[in-house]
XYZ file of C-alpha atoms in Angstrom:
372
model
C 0.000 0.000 0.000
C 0.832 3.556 -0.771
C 2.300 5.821 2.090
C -1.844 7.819 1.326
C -3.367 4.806 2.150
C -1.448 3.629 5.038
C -1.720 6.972 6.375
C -5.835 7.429 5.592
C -6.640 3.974 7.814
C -3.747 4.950 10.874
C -6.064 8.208 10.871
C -8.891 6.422 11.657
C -7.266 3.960 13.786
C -6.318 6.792 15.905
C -9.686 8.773 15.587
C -11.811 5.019 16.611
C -13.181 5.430 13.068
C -15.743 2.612 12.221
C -13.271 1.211 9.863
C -11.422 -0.025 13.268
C -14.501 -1.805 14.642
C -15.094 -3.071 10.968
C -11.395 -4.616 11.093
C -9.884 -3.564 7.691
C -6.911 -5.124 7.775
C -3.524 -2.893 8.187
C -1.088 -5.315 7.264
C 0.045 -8.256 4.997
C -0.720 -8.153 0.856
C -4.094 -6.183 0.010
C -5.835 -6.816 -2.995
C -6.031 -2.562 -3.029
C -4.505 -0.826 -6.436
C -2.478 2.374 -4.921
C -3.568 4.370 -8.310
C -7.145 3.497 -8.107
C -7.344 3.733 -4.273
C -5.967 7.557 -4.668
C -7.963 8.227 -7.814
C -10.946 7.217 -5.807
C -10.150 9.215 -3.075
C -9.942 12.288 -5.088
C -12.503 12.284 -6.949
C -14.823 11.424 -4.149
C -13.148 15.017 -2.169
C -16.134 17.067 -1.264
C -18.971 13.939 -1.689
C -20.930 11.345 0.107
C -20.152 7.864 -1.683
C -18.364 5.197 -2.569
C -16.665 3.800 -5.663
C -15.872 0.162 -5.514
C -13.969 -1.672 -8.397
C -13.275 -5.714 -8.941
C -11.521 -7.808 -11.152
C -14.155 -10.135 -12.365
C -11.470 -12.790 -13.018
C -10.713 -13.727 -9.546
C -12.852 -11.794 -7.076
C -10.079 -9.254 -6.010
C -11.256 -5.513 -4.575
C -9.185 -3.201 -6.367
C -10.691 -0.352 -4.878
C -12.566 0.279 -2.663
C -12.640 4.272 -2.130
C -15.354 6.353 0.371
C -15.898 9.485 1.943
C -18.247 11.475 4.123
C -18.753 14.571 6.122
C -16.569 12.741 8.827
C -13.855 11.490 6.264
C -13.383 7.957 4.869
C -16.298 5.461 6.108
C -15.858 1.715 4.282
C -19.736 1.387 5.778
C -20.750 3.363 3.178
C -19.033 0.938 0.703
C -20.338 -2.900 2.241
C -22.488 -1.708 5.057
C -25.348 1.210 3.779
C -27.873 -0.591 1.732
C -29.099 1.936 -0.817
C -32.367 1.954 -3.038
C -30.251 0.826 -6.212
C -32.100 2.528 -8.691
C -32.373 1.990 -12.211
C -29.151 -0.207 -11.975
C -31.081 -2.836 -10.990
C -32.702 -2.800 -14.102
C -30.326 -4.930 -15.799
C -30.584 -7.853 -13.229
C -34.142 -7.386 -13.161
C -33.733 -8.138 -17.300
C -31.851 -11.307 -16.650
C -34.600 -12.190 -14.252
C -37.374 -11.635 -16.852
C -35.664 -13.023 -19.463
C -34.811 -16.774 -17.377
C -37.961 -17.030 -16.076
C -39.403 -16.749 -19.790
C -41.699 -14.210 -18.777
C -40.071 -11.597 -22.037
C -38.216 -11.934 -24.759
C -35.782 -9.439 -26.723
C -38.578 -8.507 -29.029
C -41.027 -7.454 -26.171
C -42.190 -4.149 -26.653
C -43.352 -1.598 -24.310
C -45.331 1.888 -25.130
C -43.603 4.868 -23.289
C -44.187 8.029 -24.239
C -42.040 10.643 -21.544
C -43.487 8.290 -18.935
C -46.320 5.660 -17.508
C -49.475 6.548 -16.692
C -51.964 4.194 -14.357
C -54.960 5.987 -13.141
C -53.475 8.430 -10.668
C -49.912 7.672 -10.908
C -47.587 8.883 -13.098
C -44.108 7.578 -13.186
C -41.773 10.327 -15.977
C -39.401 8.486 -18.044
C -36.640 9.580 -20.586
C -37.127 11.320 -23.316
C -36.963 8.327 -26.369
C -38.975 6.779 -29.273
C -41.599 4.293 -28.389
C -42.243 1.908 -27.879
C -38.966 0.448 -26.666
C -37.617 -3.143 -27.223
C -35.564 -5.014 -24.435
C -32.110 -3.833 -25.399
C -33.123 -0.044 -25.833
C -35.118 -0.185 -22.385
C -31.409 -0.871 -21.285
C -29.764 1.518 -23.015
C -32.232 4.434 -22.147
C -33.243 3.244 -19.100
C -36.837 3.152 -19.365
C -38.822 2.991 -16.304
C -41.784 2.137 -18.346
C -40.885 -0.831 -20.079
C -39.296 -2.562 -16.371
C -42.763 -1.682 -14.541
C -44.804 -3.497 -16.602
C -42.931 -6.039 -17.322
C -42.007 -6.539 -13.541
C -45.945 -6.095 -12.774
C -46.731 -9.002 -15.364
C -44.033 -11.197 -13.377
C -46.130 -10.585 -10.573
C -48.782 -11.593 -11.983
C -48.800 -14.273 -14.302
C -51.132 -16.858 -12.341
C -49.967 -19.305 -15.564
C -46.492 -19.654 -14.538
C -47.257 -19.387 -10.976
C -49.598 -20.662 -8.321
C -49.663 -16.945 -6.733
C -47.837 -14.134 -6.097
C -46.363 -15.336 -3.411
C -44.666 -17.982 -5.656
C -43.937 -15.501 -8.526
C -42.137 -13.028 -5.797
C -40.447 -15.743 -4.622
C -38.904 -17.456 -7.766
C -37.634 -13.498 -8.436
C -36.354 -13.393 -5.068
C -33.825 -16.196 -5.857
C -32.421 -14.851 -9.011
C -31.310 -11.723 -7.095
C -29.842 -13.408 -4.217
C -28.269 -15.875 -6.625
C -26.635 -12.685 -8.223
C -25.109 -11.968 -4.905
C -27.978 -9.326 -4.521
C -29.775 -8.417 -1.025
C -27.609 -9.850 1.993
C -23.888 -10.734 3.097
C -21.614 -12.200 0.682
C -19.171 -12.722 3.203
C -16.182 -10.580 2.407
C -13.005 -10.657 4.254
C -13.734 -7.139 6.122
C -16.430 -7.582 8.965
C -19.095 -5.080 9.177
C -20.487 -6.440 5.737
C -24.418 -5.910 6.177
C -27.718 -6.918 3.257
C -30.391 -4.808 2.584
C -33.669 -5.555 1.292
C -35.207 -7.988 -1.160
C -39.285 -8.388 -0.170
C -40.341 -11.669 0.027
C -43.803 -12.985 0.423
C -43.436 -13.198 4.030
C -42.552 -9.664 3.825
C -45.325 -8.537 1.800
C -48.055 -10.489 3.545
C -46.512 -8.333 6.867
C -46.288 -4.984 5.210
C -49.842 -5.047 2.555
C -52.149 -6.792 5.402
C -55.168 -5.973 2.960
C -53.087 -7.595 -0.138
C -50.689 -7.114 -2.809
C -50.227 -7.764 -6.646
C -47.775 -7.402 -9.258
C -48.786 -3.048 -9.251
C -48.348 -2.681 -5.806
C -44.865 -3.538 -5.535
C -44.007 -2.714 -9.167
C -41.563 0.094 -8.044
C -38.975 -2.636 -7.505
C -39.333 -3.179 -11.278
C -36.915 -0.007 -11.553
C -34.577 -0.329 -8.546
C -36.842 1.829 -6.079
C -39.267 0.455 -3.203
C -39.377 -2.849 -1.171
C -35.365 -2.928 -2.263
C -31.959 -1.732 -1.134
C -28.401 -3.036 -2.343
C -25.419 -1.807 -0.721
C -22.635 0.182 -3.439
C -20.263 -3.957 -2.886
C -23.476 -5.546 -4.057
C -24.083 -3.347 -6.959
C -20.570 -3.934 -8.268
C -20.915 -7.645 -7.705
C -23.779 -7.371 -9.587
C -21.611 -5.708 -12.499
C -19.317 -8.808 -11.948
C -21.806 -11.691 -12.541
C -22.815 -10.234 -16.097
C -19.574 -9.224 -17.119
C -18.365 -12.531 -16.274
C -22.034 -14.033 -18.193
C -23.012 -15.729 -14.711
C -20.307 -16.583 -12.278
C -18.309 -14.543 -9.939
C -16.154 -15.366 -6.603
C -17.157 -13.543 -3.205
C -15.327 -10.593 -3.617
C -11.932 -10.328 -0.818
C -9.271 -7.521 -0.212
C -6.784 -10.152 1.361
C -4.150 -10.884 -1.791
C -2.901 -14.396 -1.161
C -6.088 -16.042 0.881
C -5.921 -19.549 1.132
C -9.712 -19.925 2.096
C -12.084 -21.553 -0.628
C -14.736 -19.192 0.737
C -13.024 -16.600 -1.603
C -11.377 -19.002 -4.287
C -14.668 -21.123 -5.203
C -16.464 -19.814 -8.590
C -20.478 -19.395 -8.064
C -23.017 -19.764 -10.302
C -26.045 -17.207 -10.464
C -29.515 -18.893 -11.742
C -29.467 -16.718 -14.700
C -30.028 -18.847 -18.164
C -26.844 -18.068 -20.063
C -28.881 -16.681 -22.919
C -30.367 -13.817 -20.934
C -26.710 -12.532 -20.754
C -25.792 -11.747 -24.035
C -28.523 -9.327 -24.797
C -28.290 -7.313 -21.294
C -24.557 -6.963 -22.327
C -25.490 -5.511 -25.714
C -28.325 -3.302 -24.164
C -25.403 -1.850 -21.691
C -23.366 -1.424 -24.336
C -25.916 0.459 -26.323
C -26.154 2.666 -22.868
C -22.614 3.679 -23.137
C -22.820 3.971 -27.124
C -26.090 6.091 -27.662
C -27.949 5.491 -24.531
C -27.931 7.361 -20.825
C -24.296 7.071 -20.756
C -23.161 8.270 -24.094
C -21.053 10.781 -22.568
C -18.350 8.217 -21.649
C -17.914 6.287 -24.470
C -14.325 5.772 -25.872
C -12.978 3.918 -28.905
C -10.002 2.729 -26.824
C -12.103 0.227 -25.418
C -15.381 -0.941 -24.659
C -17.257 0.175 -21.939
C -21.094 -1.518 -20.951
C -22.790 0.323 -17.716
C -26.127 0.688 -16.552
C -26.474 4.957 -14.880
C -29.003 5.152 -12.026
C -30.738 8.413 -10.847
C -32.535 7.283 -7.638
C -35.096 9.463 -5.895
C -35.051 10.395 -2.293
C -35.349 13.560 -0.364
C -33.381 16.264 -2.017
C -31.099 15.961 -4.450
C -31.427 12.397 -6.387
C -28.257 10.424 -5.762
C -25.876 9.401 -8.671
C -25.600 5.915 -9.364
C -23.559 3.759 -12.287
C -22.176 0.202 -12.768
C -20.177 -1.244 -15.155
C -16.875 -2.926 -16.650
C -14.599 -3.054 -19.347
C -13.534 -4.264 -21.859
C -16.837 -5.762 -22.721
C -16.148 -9.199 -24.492
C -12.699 -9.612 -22.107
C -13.651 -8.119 -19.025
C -10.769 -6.993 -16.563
C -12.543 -4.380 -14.089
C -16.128 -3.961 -12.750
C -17.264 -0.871 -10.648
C -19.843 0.669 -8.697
C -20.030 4.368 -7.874
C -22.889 5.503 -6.156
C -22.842 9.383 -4.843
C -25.055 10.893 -2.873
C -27.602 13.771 -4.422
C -25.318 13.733 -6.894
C -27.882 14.089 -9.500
C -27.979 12.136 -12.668
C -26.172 9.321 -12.985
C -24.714 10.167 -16.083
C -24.003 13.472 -14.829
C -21.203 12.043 -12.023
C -21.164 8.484 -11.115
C -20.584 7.515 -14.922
C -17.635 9.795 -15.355
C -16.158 8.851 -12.056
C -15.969 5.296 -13.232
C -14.837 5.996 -16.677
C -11.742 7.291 -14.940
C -11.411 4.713 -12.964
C -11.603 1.976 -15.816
C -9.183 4.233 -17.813
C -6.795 4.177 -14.864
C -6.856 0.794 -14.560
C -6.491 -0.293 -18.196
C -4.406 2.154 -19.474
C -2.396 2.947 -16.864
C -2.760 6.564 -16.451
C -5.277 9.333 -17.377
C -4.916 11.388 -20.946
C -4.551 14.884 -20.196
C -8.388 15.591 -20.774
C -9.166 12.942 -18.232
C -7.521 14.392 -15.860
C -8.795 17.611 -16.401
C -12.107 15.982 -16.429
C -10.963 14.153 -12.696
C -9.875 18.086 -11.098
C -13.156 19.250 -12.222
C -15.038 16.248 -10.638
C -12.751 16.553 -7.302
C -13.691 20.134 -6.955
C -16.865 19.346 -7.268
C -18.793 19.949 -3.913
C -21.915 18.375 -2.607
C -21.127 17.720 1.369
């Protein structure tokens, strides 16, 4: 580790800083880059978040970069669940798709947003209706809360909706999604994927596929924590496997050196790939595309009180994936407008080396940046 690093966890030692109680280790190999670590430091100066970065090859954090009004907080990172946003609409795809319940040639009217009796839910501005891939790439809330809804409530496929939320249930937490995965730094904690027990509690008077159908785009009755989202970004990138992410370098335990399957159907994979390709291409995250390589990420833009936080995943390249990441910053706006370019800078760092002179003028603006 870099003198920065060593430096940033002693300070918290010192100050009893959560990360002391959460027992990051201090010593032996770390799994840690030193350029990624700073560059996620800086450009998180200023910011709530979190950027976390993997290799999808073996599990490995390569960064794992926080900050708050206090300083650096790794709860933020593997301990805050988050509503997820419309990140989740890509393993919410590879749900659909397995389960049979879409196709790639489903089709969805949207026209700047859904409309059911008094509820309105906006959308992007786009050309309807939108196809599978396309909802993807322009991240249309639309198309993911009907076709969630119909999920919900296809009495054909299932018995009831208890069943149908269920079977969805287990994709996610086969994607790593919703509770501990286990890491190697304690103070890992879940979040929130409703089950029917949970429903039947909460909607005492009953639920259906429309009550709930906010999940459908990453809002609702679930949370993910910023680790789980770029696990997430793992098990696609990798077209359905991933190992239990670890900072420790040379572990010996099979915990952290044992491949895992999701339940996704391998063919669901390819076209999610394309569709968050077609993001970074001509979709919500045009703005970083590169012809040095190929990028595929999903932006979020989740809703809360005050300014919406800034959410993206994704990895690179996209056919021979070496890096997934997860930024998620709070009321940092669109996700296209921060979290995306934060990560493109990471994934440039990482694969090339070093940033060109525009991205780093691109990384001074983003660390002056100010939203504490």
């Amino acid at each position: 580790m870099t003198k920065h690093i060593i430096l940033s966890i002693l300070l918290c030692l010192m100050a009893g800083h959560p990360l002391h109680a959460q027992g990051l280790p201090t010593d032996g190999p770390l799994t840690l880059r030193p350029l990624l670590q700073q560059l996620g430091e800086r450009l998180l100066t200023g910011k709530t978040g979190s950027i976390v970065a993997i290799n999808p090859a073996n599990g490995e954090i390569l960064c794992l970069a926080t900050n708050s009004p206090t300083g650096s907080d790794v709860r933020l990172a593997i301990g805050k669940p988050y509503a997820p946003g419309s990140t989740f609409k890509t393993a919410q795809a590879l749900t659909l798709l397995s389960e049979g319940i879409v196709t790639t040639e489903t089709a969805v009217d949207c026209t700047k947003g859904f409309i059911d009796g008094s509820i309105r839910v906006g959308c992007h501005e786009h050309r309807s209706p939108l196809k599978l891939k396309d909802a993807i790439a322009h991240s249309c809330n639309s198309w993911f809360l009907v076709t969630f809804a119909s999920m919900i409530n296809d009495d054909f496929m299932y018995d009831s909706h208890d069943e149908a939320i269920d079977t969805w249930r287990s994709y996610m937490q086969s994607m790593g999604l919703g509770g501990p995965m286990h890491i190697d730094i304690p103070g890992e904690q879940g979040g929130l994927l409703a089950n029917s027990n949970y429903l039947n509690r909460r909607y005492k008077d009953g639920w259906d596929g429309k009550t709930i159908w906010w999940a459908g785009m990453g809002q609702g009755d679930v949370t993910l924590t910023p680790l789980q989202l770029c696990n997430l970004a793992v098990t696609i990138a990798n077209r359905g496997w991933y190992y239990v992410p670890h900072i420790h370098r040379d572990t010996q335990n099979q915990r952290y050196l044992t491949p895992r399957q999701t339940k996704v159907a391998k063919e669901a994979y390819p076209p999610v790939v394309e569709g968050m390709r077609l993001a970074v291409t001509k979709g919500t995250a045009a703005g970083i595309n590169t012809n040095a390589y190929p990028i595929c990420g999903k932006t979020g833009t989740v809703e809360n009180p005050g300014e919406d936080h800034s959410v993206f995943i994704g990895f690179a390249p996209m056919n021979e994936p070496k890096i997934a990441v997860s930024v998620y910053i709070e009321h940092g706006g669109f996700g296209a407008d921060l979290a995306a370019p934060v990560a493109s800078l990471l994934i440039e760092m990482y694969l090339r080396g070093a940033l060109s002179p525009a991205s780093e003028a691109k990384a001074k603006r983003i660390a002056a940046k100010k939203i504490l």
